[in-house]
mmCIF file of C-alpha atoms in Angstrom:
data_model
loop_
_atom_site.group_PDB
_atom_site.id
_atom_site.type_symbol
_atom_site.label_atom_id
_atom_site.label_comp_id
_atom_site.label_asym_id
_atom_site.label_seq_id
_atom_site.Cartn_x
_atom_site.Cartn_y
_atom_site.Cartn_z
ATOM 1 C CA ARG A 1288 255.583 107.419 163.889
ATOM 2 C CA ASP A 1289 252.707 106.335 166.109
ATOM 3 C CA LEU A 1290 249.226 107.511 165.227
ATOM 4 C CA SER A 1291 247.865 110.347 167.258
ATOM 5 C CA GLU A 1292 244.713 109.909 169.339
ATOM 6 C CA GLU A 1293 242.702 111.795 166.719
ATOM 7 C CA GLU A 1294 244.144 109.649 163.875
ATOM 8 C CA ASN A 1295 243.414 106.466 165.824
ATOM 9 C CA SER A 1296 239.834 107.624 166.235
ATOM 10 C CA GLN A 1297 239.495 108.335 162.497
ATOM 11 C CA TYR A 1298 241.005 104.938 161.628
ATOM 12 C CA SER A 1299 238.558 103.108 163.909
ATOM 13 C CA ALA A 1300 235.621 104.968 162.352
ATOM 14 C CA LEU A 1301 236.732 104.145 158.794
ATOM 15 C CA LYS A 1302 237.291 100.485 159.685
ATOM 16 C CA ALA A 1303 233.800 100.250 161.202
ATOM 17 C CA GLU A 1304 232.310 101.866 158.083
ATOM 18 C CA ALA A 1305 234.141 99.418 155.792
ATOM 19 C CA THR A 1306 232.925 96.451 157.853
ATOM 20 C CA ALA A 1307 229.339 97.721 157.658
ATOM 21 C CA LEU A 1308 229.591 98.122 153.856
ATOM 22 C CA THR A 1309 230.961 94.594 153.497
ATOM 23 C CA ASP A 1310 228.032 93.205 155.503
ATOM 24 C CA LYS A 1311 225.598 95.212 153.379
ATOM 25 C CA ILE A 1312 227.094 93.913 150.122
ATOM 26 C CA LYS A 1313 226.848 90.319 151.391
ATOM 27 C CA ALA A 1314 223.226 90.870 152.386
ATOM 28 C CA GLU A 1315 222.390 92.229 148.911
ATOM 29 C CA SER A 1316 224.139 89.244 147.289
ATOM 30 C CA ASP A 1317 222.194 86.796 149.459
ATOM 31 C CA LEU A 1318 218.947 88.564 148.539
ATOM 32 C CA ILE A 1319 219.680 88.216 144.812
ATOM 33 C CA ASP A 1320 220.359 84.500 145.268
ATOM 34 C CA MET A 1321 217.075 84.054 147.123
ATOM 35 C CA GLU A 1322 215.130 85.856 144.393
ATOM 36 C CA ASN A 1323 216.283 83.196 141.920
ATOM 37 C CA VAL A 1324 214.625 80.455 143.946
ATOM 38 C CA ALA A 1325 210.903 80.442 144.768
ATOM 39 C CA THR A 1326 210.043 78.351 147.815
ATOM 40 C CA VAL A 1327 206.531 77.188 148.630
ATOM 41 C CA THR A 1328 206.042 75.738 152.111
ATOM 42 C CA ASN A 1329 203.031 73.625 153.002
ATOM 43 C CA LYS A 1330 202.738 73.211 156.761
ATOM 44 C CA SER A 1331 200.488 70.719 158.527
ATOM 45 C CA ALA A 1332 200.117 69.685 162.140
ATOM 46 C CA ALA A 1333 202.137 66.485 161.600
ATOM 47 C CA ASN A 1334 204.932 67.616 159.312
ATOM 48 C CA THR A 1335 206.353 70.350 157.072
ATOM 49 C CA ILE A 1336 206.850 69.829 153.314
ATOM 50 C CA THR A 1337 209.093 72.237 151.383
ATOM 51 C CA VAL A 1338 208.872 72.342 147.583
ATOM 52 C CA THR A 1339 211.607 74.291 145.786
ATOM 53 C CA GLU A 1340 211.255 75.396 142.125
ATOM 54 C CA SER A 1341 214.493 76.560 140.520
ATOM 55 C CA LYS A 1342 214.427 78.988 137.594
ATOM 56 C CA ASP A 1343 216.602 78.096 134.603
ATOM 57 C CA MET A 1344 218.997 81.030 134.454
ATOM 58 C CA ARG A 1345 219.781 80.206 130.810
ATOM 59 C CA GLU A 1346 216.545 82.004 129.891
ATOM 60 C CA ASN A 1347 218.470 85.223 130.492
ATOM 61 C CA ASP A 1348 221.305 84.089 128.197
ATOM 62 C CA PRO A 1349 221.027 85.624 124.683
ATOM 63 C CA LYS A 1350 222.611 82.408 123.365
ATOM 64 C CA ALA A 1351 220.084 80.205 125.245
ATOM 65 C CA GLY A 1352 222.902 78.176 126.777
ATOM 66 C CA PHE A 1353 224.708 77.435 123.497
ATOM 67 C CA SER A 1354 228.339 78.472 123.172
ATOM 68 C CA HIS A 1355 228.116 79.337 119.452
ATOM 69 C CA ILE A 1356 225.864 78.945 116.404
ATOM 70 C CA GLY A 1357 227.557 75.697 115.388
ATOM 71 C CA GLU A 1358 226.492 74.021 118.631
ATOM 72 C CA PHE A 1359 222.947 75.327 118.128
ATOM 73 C CA ALA A 1360 222.876 73.976 114.549
ATOM 74 C CA GLN A 1361 223.986 70.557 115.750
ATOM 75 C CA ALA A 1362 221.163 70.488 118.308
ATOM 76 C CA VAL A 1363 218.577 71.388 115.645
ATOM 77 C CA TYR A 1364 219.951 68.697 113.343
ATOM 78 C CA LYS A 1365 219.841 65.951 116.009
ATOM 79 C CA ALA A 1366 216.305 66.945 117.050
ATOM 80 C CA GLY A 1367 215.080 66.422 113.504
ATOM 81 C CA GLN A 1368 216.477 62.909 113.082
ATOM 82 C CA PRO A 1369 214.180 59.870 113.472
ATOM 83 C CA ASN A 1370 214.134 58.955 117.151
ATOM 84 C CA GLY A 1371 216.615 61.747 117.725
ATOM 85 C CA SER A 1372 217.052 63.352 121.104
ATOM 86 C CA VAL A 1373 215.916 66.939 121.600
ATOM 87 C CA ASP A 1374 218.330 69.228 123.424
ATOM 88 C CA GLU A 1375 216.465 70.903 126.302
ATOM 89 C CA ARG A 1376 218.106 74.215 125.443
ATOM 90 C CA LEU A 1377 215.953 74.393 122.293
ATOM 91 C CA PHE A 1378 212.925 74.840 124.553
ATOM 92 C CA ILE A 1379 214.343 77.706 126.585
ATOM 93 C CA GLY A 1380 212.031 80.702 126.502
ATOM 94 C CA ALA A 1381 209.066 78.800 125.021
ATOM 95 C CA ALA A 1382 205.944 77.501 126.799
ATOM 96 C CA PRO A 1383 205.832 73.656 126.716
ATOM 97 C CA THR A 1384 202.604 73.591 124.674
ATOM 98 C CA THR A 1385 203.449 76.355 122.226
ATOM 99 C CA PHE A 1386 207.019 75.768 121.040
ATOM 100 C CA GLY A 1387 207.645 74.848 117.396
ATOM 101 C CA ASN A 1388 209.542 71.618 116.799
ATOM 102 C CA GLU A 1389 210.736 69.581 113.839
ATOM 103 C CA SER A 1390 208.455 66.614 114.597
ATOM 104 C CA SER A 1391 205.256 68.633 114.174
ATOM 105 C CA GLY A 1392 205.406 69.080 110.383
ATOM 106 C CA ALA A 1393 206.559 71.697 107.962
ATOM 107 C CA ASP A 1394 205.337 74.512 110.204
ATOM 108 C CA GLY A 1395 207.843 73.504 112.878
ATOM 109 C CA GLY A 1396 211.239 74.986 113.585
ATOM 110 C CA TYR A 1397 213.418 76.298 116.368
ATOM 111 C CA ALA A 1398 214.037 80.011 116.773
ATOM 112 C CA VAL A 1399 217.664 81.043 116.425
ATOM 113 C CA PRO A 1400 218.785 82.680 119.724
ATOM 114 C CA THR A 1401 219.041 86.469 119.538
ATOM 115 C CA ASP A 1402 222.804 86.548 120.051
ATOM 116 C CA PHE A 1403 223.367 84.491 116.913
ATOM 117 C CA LYS A 1404 221.049 86.775 114.927
ATOM 118 C CA GLU A 1405 223.248 89.696 115.874
ATOM 119 C CA ALA A 1406 226.343 87.725 114.872
ATOM 120 C CA ILE A 1407 225.023 87.338 111.319
ATOM 121 C CA LYS A 1408 223.835 90.918 111.120
ATOM 122 C CA GLY A 1409 227.248 92.096 112.211
ATOM 123 C CA HIS A 1410 228.705 90.972 108.897
ATOM 124 C CA GLU A 1411 226.174 93.055 106.996
ATOM 125 C CA ILE A 1412 227.484 96.255 108.574
ATOM 126 C CA ALA A 1413 231.145 95.517 107.936
ATOM 127 C CA SER A 1414 233.561 98.278 106.975
ATOM 128 C CA ASP A 1415 233.018 97.791 103.223
ATOM 129 C CA ALA A 1416 229.216 98.029 103.437
ATOM 130 C CA PHE A 1417 227.613 101.112 101.865
ATOM 131 C CA LEU A 1418 224.350 101.038 103.842
ATOM 132 C CA PRO A 1419 225.805 102.577 107.056
ATOM 133 C CA MET A 1420 227.112 105.492 104.962
ATOM 134 C CA THR A 1421 223.633 106.399 103.706
ATOM 135 C CA ASP A 1422 221.005 108.549 105.433
ATOM 136 C CA ASN A 1423 219.410 105.492 107.037
ATOM 137 C CA THR A 1424 216.190 105.197 109.073
ATOM 138 C CA ASN A 1425 214.937 102.103 110.922
ATOM 139 C CA VAL A 1426 211.176 101.598 110.487
ATOM 140 C CA SER A 1427 208.772 99.366 112.384
ATOM 141 C CA GLY A 1428 206.202 99.183 109.564
ATOM 142 C CA ASN A 1429 206.605 98.345 105.879
ATOM 143 C CA GLY A 1430 207.635 101.763 104.605
ATOM 144 C CA MET A 1431 208.022 105.472 105.217
ATOM 145 C CA CYS A 1432 207.117 108.759 103.530
ATOM 146 C CA PHE A 1433 209.771 111.497 103.586
ATOM 147 C CA PRO A 1434 209.238 115.231 102.965
ATOM 148 C CA VAL A 1435 211.903 116.533 100.585
ATOM 149 C CA ASP A 1436 212.980 120.101 99.718
ATOM 150 C CA GLU A 1437 214.805 120.179 96.372
ATOM 151 C CA THR A 1438 214.983 123.970 96.088
ATOM 152 C CA THR A 1439 218.341 125.767 96.092
ATOM 153 C CA GLU A 1440 219.410 128.954 97.873
ATOM 154 C CA TRP A 1441 219.804 130.674 94.497
ATOM 155 C CA GLY A 1442 216.605 129.317 92.915
ATOM 156 C CA SER A 1443 213.338 131.053 92.131
ATOM 157 C CA ASP A 1444 211.086 129.179 94.571
ATOM 158 C CA GLY A 1445 211.117 127.877 98.122
ATOM 159 C CA VAL A 1446 212.391 129.770 101.146
ATOM 160 C CA ARG A 1447 214.339 132.806 99.893
ATOM 161 C CA ALA A 1448 215.828 136.032 101.245
ATOM 162 C CA TYR A 1449 215.404 139.491 99.595
ATOM 163 C CA TRP A 1450 217.016 142.891 99.974
ATOM 164 C CA GLU A 1451 214.289 145.264 101.111
ATOM 165 C CA ALA A 1452 214.128 149.045 101.312
ATOM 166 C CA GLU A 1453 213.495 150.761 104.646
ATOM 167 C CA ALA A 1454 209.824 150.610 105.739
ATOM 168 C CA ALA A 1455 208.921 148.496 102.664
ATOM 169 C CA GLN A 1456 206.715 145.432 102.993
ATOM 170 C CA ALA A 1457 208.782 142.218 103.074
ATOM 171 C CA THR A 1458 208.465 139.661 100.282
ATOM 172 C CA GLN A 1459 206.833 136.481 101.502
ATOM 173 C CA THR A 1460 208.149 133.011 100.621
ATOM 174 C CA LYS A 1461 207.139 129.498 101.592
ATOM 175 C CA PRO A 1462 208.705 126.055 101.530
ATOM 176 C CA VAL A 1463 208.185 123.860 98.491
ATOM 177 C CA LEU A 1464 208.078 120.272 99.698
ATOM 178 C CA LYS A 1465 207.735 117.011 97.798
ATOM 179 C CA GLU A 1466 207.244 113.468 99.034
ATOM 180 C CA ARG A 1467 209.442 110.411 98.713
ATOM 181 C CA ASN A 1468 207.920 107.044 99.510
ATOM 182 C CA LEU A 1469 210.103 104.065 100.386
ATOM 183 C CA ARG A 1470 208.746 100.557 100.880
ATOM 184 C CA LEU A 1471 210.830 97.765 102.365
ATOM 185 C CA ARG A 1472 212.146 95.214 99.858
ATOM 186 C CA LYS A 1473 213.016 91.661 100.854
ATOM 187 C CA LEU A 1474 216.543 90.293 100.517
ATOM 188 C CA PHE A 1475 216.493 86.535 101.062
ATOM 189 C CA ALA A 1476 219.502 84.359 101.928
ATOM 190 C CA LEU A 1477 218.766 80.617 101.933
ATOM 191 C CA VAL A 1478 221.725 78.564 103.180
ATOM 192 C CA PRO A 1479 221.687 74.763 102.748
ATOM 193 C CA VAL A 1480 223.956 72.921 105.175
ATOM 194 C CA THR A 1481 224.956 69.282 104.760
ATOM 195 C CA ASN A 1482 224.980 66.774 107.604
ATOM 196 C CA GLU A 1483 228.752 66.494 107.278
ATOM 197 C CA LEU A 1484 229.132 70.206 107.921
ATOM 198 C CA LEU A 1485 226.617 70.084 110.766
ATOM 199 C CA ALA A 1486 228.686 67.359 112.383
ATOM 200 C CA ASP A 1487 231.587 69.787 112.602
ATOM 201 C CA SER A 1488 230.331 72.516 114.926
ATOM 202 C CA SER A 1489 233.558 74.505 114.727
ATOM 203 C CA ALA A 1490 233.154 74.832 110.949
ATOM 204 C CA MET A 1491 229.501 75.812 111.330
ATOM 205 C CA ALA A 1492 230.439 78.635 113.698
ATOM 206 C CA SER A 1493 232.239 80.454 110.873
ATOM 207 C CA TYR A 1494 230.408 79.060 107.825
ATOM 208 C CA LEU A 1495 226.893 80.379 108.397
ATOM 209 C CA PRO A 1496 227.684 83.955 109.493
ATOM 210 C CA SER A 1497 230.335 84.495 106.816
ATOM 211 C CA LYS A 1498 228.351 83.051 103.907
ATOM 212 C CA ALA A 1499 224.958 84.595 104.690
ATOM 213 C CA GLY A 1500 226.465 87.900 105.784
ATOM 214 C CA ALA A 1501 228.759 88.233 102.758
ATOM 215 C CA SER A 1502 225.963 87.535 100.282
ATOM 216 C CA ILE A 1503 223.558 89.971 101.915
ATOM 217 C CA ARG A 1504 226.240 92.646 102.132
ATOM 218 C CA TYR A 1505 227.182 92.336 98.455
ATOM 219 C CA LYS A 1506 223.579 92.277 97.222
ATOM 220 C CA THR A 1507 222.747 95.364 99.292
ATOM 221 C CA ASN A 1508 225.836 97.206 98.046
ATOM 222 C CA ASP A 1509 225.040 96.324 94.435
ATOM 223 C CA ALA A 1510 221.423 97.489 94.741
ATOM 224 C CA LEU A 1511 222.398 100.848 96.271
ATOM 225 C CA VAL A 1512 224.678 101.433 93.270
ATOM 226 C CA ASN A 1513 223.062 99.577 90.345
ATOM 227 C CA GLY A 1514 219.503 98.742 91.496
ATOM 228 C CA ASP A 1515 216.688 99.434 89.009
ATOM 229 C CA GLY A 1516 214.042 100.096 91.674
ATOM 230 C CA ALA A 1517 211.942 97.086 90.630
ATOM 231 C CA GLY A 1518 211.607 94.975 93.764
ATOM 232 C CA LYS A 1519 214.877 96.419 95.050
ATOM 233 C CA PRO A 1520 216.316 99.851 95.937
ATOM 234 C CA LEU A 1521 216.886 102.417 93.186
ATOM 235 C CA GLY A 1522 220.654 102.709 92.792
ATOM 236 C CA PHE A 1523 222.138 106.144 92.229
ATOM 237 C CA ALA A 1524 223.629 104.965 88.892
ATOM 238 C CA ASN A 1525 220.094 104.501 87.513
ATOM 239 C CA SER A 1526 218.670 107.725 88.928
ATOM 240 C CA ALA A 1527 218.106 110.990 87.074
ATOM 241 C CA ALA A 1528 220.255 112.773 89.671
ATOM 242 C CA ILE A 1529 223.568 111.390 88.415
ATOM 243 C CA VAL A 1530 225.833 113.534 86.202
ATOM 244 C CA SER A 1531 228.335 112.186 83.686
ATOM 245 C CA VAL A 1532 231.757 113.608 82.842
ATOM 246 C CA ALA A 1533 232.837 113.178 79.215
ATOM 247 C CA LYS A 1534 236.166 111.592 78.292
ATOM 248 C CA GLU A 1535 239.047 113.704 76.994
ATOM 249 C CA GLY A 1536 239.201 114.224 73.239
ATOM 250 C CA SER A 1537 242.361 112.207 72.623
ATOM 251 C CA GLN A 1538 241.961 109.805 75.522
ATOM 252 C CA VAL A 1539 243.103 106.214 74.991
ATOM 253 C CA ALA A 1540 240.482 103.493 75.451
ATOM 254 C CA ASP A 1541 240.187 101.819 78.870
ATOM 255 C CA THR A 1542 242.070 104.518 80.749
ATOM 256 C CA VAL A 1543 241.400 106.951 83.580
ATOM 257 C CA VAL A 1544 243.473 110.146 83.446
ATOM 258 C CA ALA A 1545 244.021 113.030 85.852
ATOM 259 C CA ALA A 1546 241.753 115.358 83.854
ATOM 260 C CA ASN A 1547 238.884 112.871 84.295
ATOM 261 C CA VAL A 1548 239.014 112.813 88.080
ATOM 262 C CA ALA A 1549 239.626 116.581 88.305
ATOM 263 C CA LYS A 1550 236.461 117.253 86.316
ATOM 264 C CA MET A 1551 234.510 114.671 88.326
ATOM 265 C CA TYR A 1552 235.600 116.412 91.528
ATOM 266 C CA ALA A 1553 234.424 119.757 90.098
ATOM 267 C CA ARG A 1554 230.960 118.337 89.330
ATOM 268 C CA SER A 1555 230.360 117.129 92.894
ATOM 269 C CA LEU A 1556 227.759 119.013 94.932
ATOM 270 C CA ASN A 1557 229.550 118.170 98.208
ATOM 271 C CA PRO A 1558 233.116 116.989 97.487
ATOM 272 C CA SER A 1559 234.179 117.268 101.139
ATOM 273 C CA ARG A 1560 231.637 114.536 102.040
ATOM 274 C CA SER A 1561 232.160 112.307 99.009
ATOM 275 C CA VAL A 1562 234.140 109.109 98.451
ATOM 276 C CA TRP A 1563 235.510 107.466 95.310
ATOM 277 C CA LEU A 1564 234.138 104.065 94.285
ATOM 278 C CA VAL A 1565 236.352 102.186 91.831
ATOM 279 C CA ASN A 1566 236.710 98.755 90.318
ATOM 280 C CA ASN A 1567 239.946 97.065 91.371
ATOM 281 C CA ASP A 1568 241.304 97.217 87.790
ATOM 282 C CA VAL A 1569 241.111 101.049 87.927
ATOM 283 C CA LEU A 1570 243.367 101.314 90.981
ATOM 284 C CA PRO A 1571 246.743 100.724 89.254
ATOM 285 C CA GLN A 1572 246.105 103.753 87.012
ATOM 286 C CA LEU A 1573 245.174 105.944 89.991
ATOM 287 C CA MET A 1574 248.336 105.045 91.894
ATOM 288 C CA THR A 1575 250.588 106.566 89.211
ATOM 289 C CA MET A 1576 248.375 109.590 88.487
ATOM 290 C CA THR A 1577 249.848 113.127 88.711
ATOM 291 C CA LEU A 1578 248.964 116.722 87.806
ATOM 292 C CA GLY A 1579 252.175 118.339 86.649
ATOM 293 C CA ASP A 1580 254.738 116.805 88.956
ATOM 294 C CA GLN A 1581 252.332 116.454 91.904
ATOM 295 C CA PRO A 1582 250.703 113.078 92.697
ATOM 296 C CA ILE A 1583 246.951 113.328 93.194
ATOM 297 C CA TRP A 1584 246.663 109.793 94.597
ATOM 298 C CA THR A 1585 248.292 109.242 97.977
ATOM 299 C CA PRO A 1586 248.261 106.520 100.625
ATOM 300 C CA PRO A 1587 246.379 107.551 103.771
ATOM 301 C CA SER A 1588 248.400 109.177 106.541
ATOM 302 C CA ASP A 1589 247.734 106.276 108.946
ATOM 303 C CA GLY A 1590 248.692 103.626 106.386
ATOM 304 C CA PHE A 1591 246.575 101.327 104.252
ATOM 305 C CA LYS A 1592 244.797 99.879 107.276
ATOM 306 C CA GLY A 1593 242.608 102.984 107.495
ATOM 307 C CA ALA A 1594 241.792 103.258 103.778
ATOM 308 C CA PRO A 1595 243.080 100.339 101.676
ATOM 309 C CA GLY A 1596 242.384 102.166 98.410
ATOM 310 C CA GLY A 1597 244.304 105.275 99.415
ATOM 311 C CA MET A 1598 243.199 108.882 98.867
ATOM 312 C CA LEU A 1599 242.408 110.659 95.586
ATOM 313 C CA PHE A 1600 242.288 114.473 95.798
ATOM 314 C CA GLY A 1601 242.214 113.965 99.565
ATOM 315 C CA ARG A 1602 239.078 111.795 99.547
ATOM 316 C CA PRO A 1603 238.990 108.020 100.353
ATOM 317 C CA VAL A 1604 239.038 105.445 97.563
ATOM 318 C CA ILE A 1605 236.822 102.365 98.095
ATOM 319 C CA ILE A 1606 237.498 99.308 95.927
ATOM 320 C CA THR A 1607 234.266 97.488 95.063
ATOM 321 C CA GLN A 1608 232.995 94.948 92.571
ATOM 322 C CA THR A 1609 229.749 96.899 92.282
ATOM 323 C CA CYS A 1610 231.711 99.110 89.852
ATOM 324 C CA GLN A 1611 232.199 98.087 86.211
ATOM 325 C CA THR A 1612 235.462 97.151 84.526
ATOM 326 C CA VAL A 1613 237.868 99.915 83.494
ATOM 327 C CA GLY A 1614 236.755 101.867 80.439
ATOM 328 C CA ASP A 1615 233.023 101.199 80.913
ATOM 329 C CA VAL A 1616 230.523 103.611 82.397
ATOM 330 C CA GLY A 1617 230.529 102.995 86.152
ATOM 331 C CA ASP A 1618 234.165 101.999 86.574
ATOM 332 C CA ILE A 1619 234.676 105.050 88.812
ATOM 333 C CA TYR A 1620 232.161 107.155 90.795
ATOM 334 C CA PHE A 1621 232.422 110.134 93.133
ATOM 335 C CA VAL A 1622 229.584 109.706 95.641
ATOM 336 C CA ASP A 1623 228.148 111.559 98.631
ATOM 337 C CA TRP A 1624 226.303 108.734 100.425
ATOM 338 C CA SER A 1625 224.602 111.166 102.828
ATOM 339 C CA ALA A 1626 222.477 112.272 99.840
ATOM 340 C CA TYR A 1627 221.056 108.739 99.531
ATOM 341 C CA MET A 1628 218.113 107.895 101.810
ATOM 342 C CA SER A 1629 217.475 104.330 102.934
ATOM 343 C CA ILE A 1630 215.213 102.448 105.320
ATOM 344 C CA THR A 1631 215.748 99.121 107.060
ATOM 345 C CA LYS A 1632 213.426 96.976 109.145
ATOM 346 C CA SER A 1633 213.677 97.528 112.902
ATOM 347 C CA GLY A 1634 214.985 94.465 114.668
ATOM 348 C CA GLY A 1635 217.539 93.656 111.989
ATOM 349 C CA MET A 1636 217.864 90.223 110.423
ATOM 350 C CA ASP A 1637 215.105 87.607 110.604
ATOM 351 C CA VAL A 1638 216.737 84.169 110.917
ATOM 352 C CA SER A 1639 215.128 80.705 111.117
ATOM 353 C CA SER A 1640 215.861 77.072 110.238
ATOM 354 C CA SER A 1641 214.092 73.970 108.925
ATOM 355 C CA MET A 1642 214.974 70.414 107.918
ATOM 356 C CA HIS A 1643 211.888 69.924 105.716
ATOM 357 C CA LEU A 1644 212.728 71.996 102.641
ATOM 358 C CA TRP A 1645 215.391 69.532 101.461
ATOM 359 C CA PHE A 1646 214.376 66.571 103.586
ATOM 360 C CA ASP A 1647 215.042 64.110 100.736
ATOM 361 C CA TYR A 1648 218.588 65.445 100.389
ATOM 362 C CA ASP A 1649 219.260 65.161 104.130
ATOM 363 C CA VAL A 1650 220.184 68.844 104.195
ATOM 364 C CA MET A 1651 219.246 71.477 106.778
ATOM 365 C CA ALA A 1652 218.075 74.907 105.551
ATOM 366 C CA PHE A 1653 218.948 78.123 107.369
ATOM 367 C CA ARG A 1654 217.087 81.226 106.193
ATOM 368 C CA ALA A 1655 218.012 84.883 106.677
ATOM 369 C CA ILE A 1656 215.734 87.741 105.549
ATOM 370 C CA PHE A 1657 216.915 91.349 105.423
ATOM 371 C CA ARG A 1658 214.491 94.113 104.394
ATOM 372 C CA VAL A 1659 215.769 97.372 102.919
ATOM 373 C CA ASP A 1660 214.873 100.091 100.413
ATOM 374 C CA GLY A 1661 216.486 103.294 99.222
ATOM 375 C CA GLN A 1662 216.841 105.995 96.568
ATOM 376 C CA PRO A 1663 218.681 109.305 96.114
ATOM 377 C CA TRP A 1664 217.202 112.334 97.858
ATOM 378 C CA LEU A 1665 217.392 114.365 94.631
ATOM 379 C CA THR A 1666 215.444 113.528 91.465
ATOM 380 C CA SER A 1667 217.670 115.632 89.198
ATOM 381 C CA ALA A 1668 221.045 117.342 89.080
ATOM 382 C CA VAL A 1669 221.412 120.875 90.432
ATOM 383 C CA THR A 1670 222.095 123.869 88.152
ATOM 384 C CA PRO A 1671 224.339 126.426 89.927
ATOM 385 C CA PRO A 1672 223.696 130.177 89.425
ATOM 386 C CA ASN A 1673 226.966 131.058 87.651
ATOM 387 C CA SER A 1674 227.937 127.908 85.752
ATOM 388 C CA ALA A 1675 226.637 125.915 82.820
ATOM 389 C CA LEU A 1676 227.733 122.642 84.431
ATOM 390 C CA THR A 1677 225.226 120.798 86.599
ATOM 391 C CA LEU A 1678 226.266 119.475 90.011
ATOM 392 C CA SER A 1679 225.230 116.311 91.836
ATOM 393 C CA PRO A 1680 226.101 114.164 94.852
ATOM 394 C CA PHE A 1681 226.604 111.336 92.306
ATOM 395 C CA VAL A 1682 229.186 111.708 89.530
ATOM 396 C CA GLN A 1683 230.322 109.128 86.970
ATOM 397 C CA LEU A 1684 232.795 109.006 84.078
ATOM 398 C CA ALA A 1685 231.537 108.357 80.540
ATOM 399 C CA ALA A 1686 232.700 105.320 78.552
ATOM 400 C CA ARG A 1687 236.204 105.302 77.050
ATOM 401 C CA ALA A 1688 235.959 102.629 74.374
#
């Protein structure tokens, strides 16, 4: 049907409004373009001279104009060669008189663009990394002091509740707090790269992030589990908070049986928050484990993609080489990572490069520094009110030799 007079009027109004909005958007776009160009005009009586200074928009690019880290590495390599050309993108973001460069001596070097730093750090927080599971805090300084309350609700000190008679004076209690001091430890990844590898930028794009990231991830994982606290985090396996479950009386050497994991589960302070850590040579025994005729190991409901190690007593199994071989202490743990406190340096990974370290080998050095520290919140296992068995967020199985 034809539009009514009122509908025609509404249509005309909407069309006019749309046209006005289109003009406004174009005006805003033109204004943004003009802000990117600063124009200085010097007028005289005889003529007019216009000088236009264009801003390099690559300064706003987190990759400084490079498509990937391999291309950046190639540019650094070429800049360091005798009579080599220097890619102008290496100067982006630096004042002409203050930038570091390879020709100025051992103190030279080009900063890795921020987007590539994040690419390397991204490997450190992969799905098999333990650090994101801990109670982690980013710090801007070199350390942090934490107040800690290790009292229990059934203990004899700390904040407690009492049954009181009517009109009787209430019993006073107060918190009992201790201090935990963490100081950042340095994890150093030094990656030498040959000229042949530098010549292949596509290989460099995957080589540096995977190698540096994998090494840092493994070393961090290992320290959180096995660290001795000397220049590195104190791993829960070396802390006084861990509890150990004895082997069964007639248990065969180098085995893990259902009674072992059932007793480990019973010694956990927070089993609903805990995960199993196992060496890969323990897994085949878990997969066939039953109590009576009921399996206690099951694949996850969404398939192995969600939890490759499956589920044991309904809790995820994580396969890791930070655990010991089957039969040794540390081949299987039941761990509540939220009871482990850690700190990391704000800003993430510190990455830089230099050609001078191995100049005589014609090898470029890429350096990555990651700073971290950690230790369990508790300094000892917890004694429950109605049991002789101590409980802990960290449970291990004794040796079965």
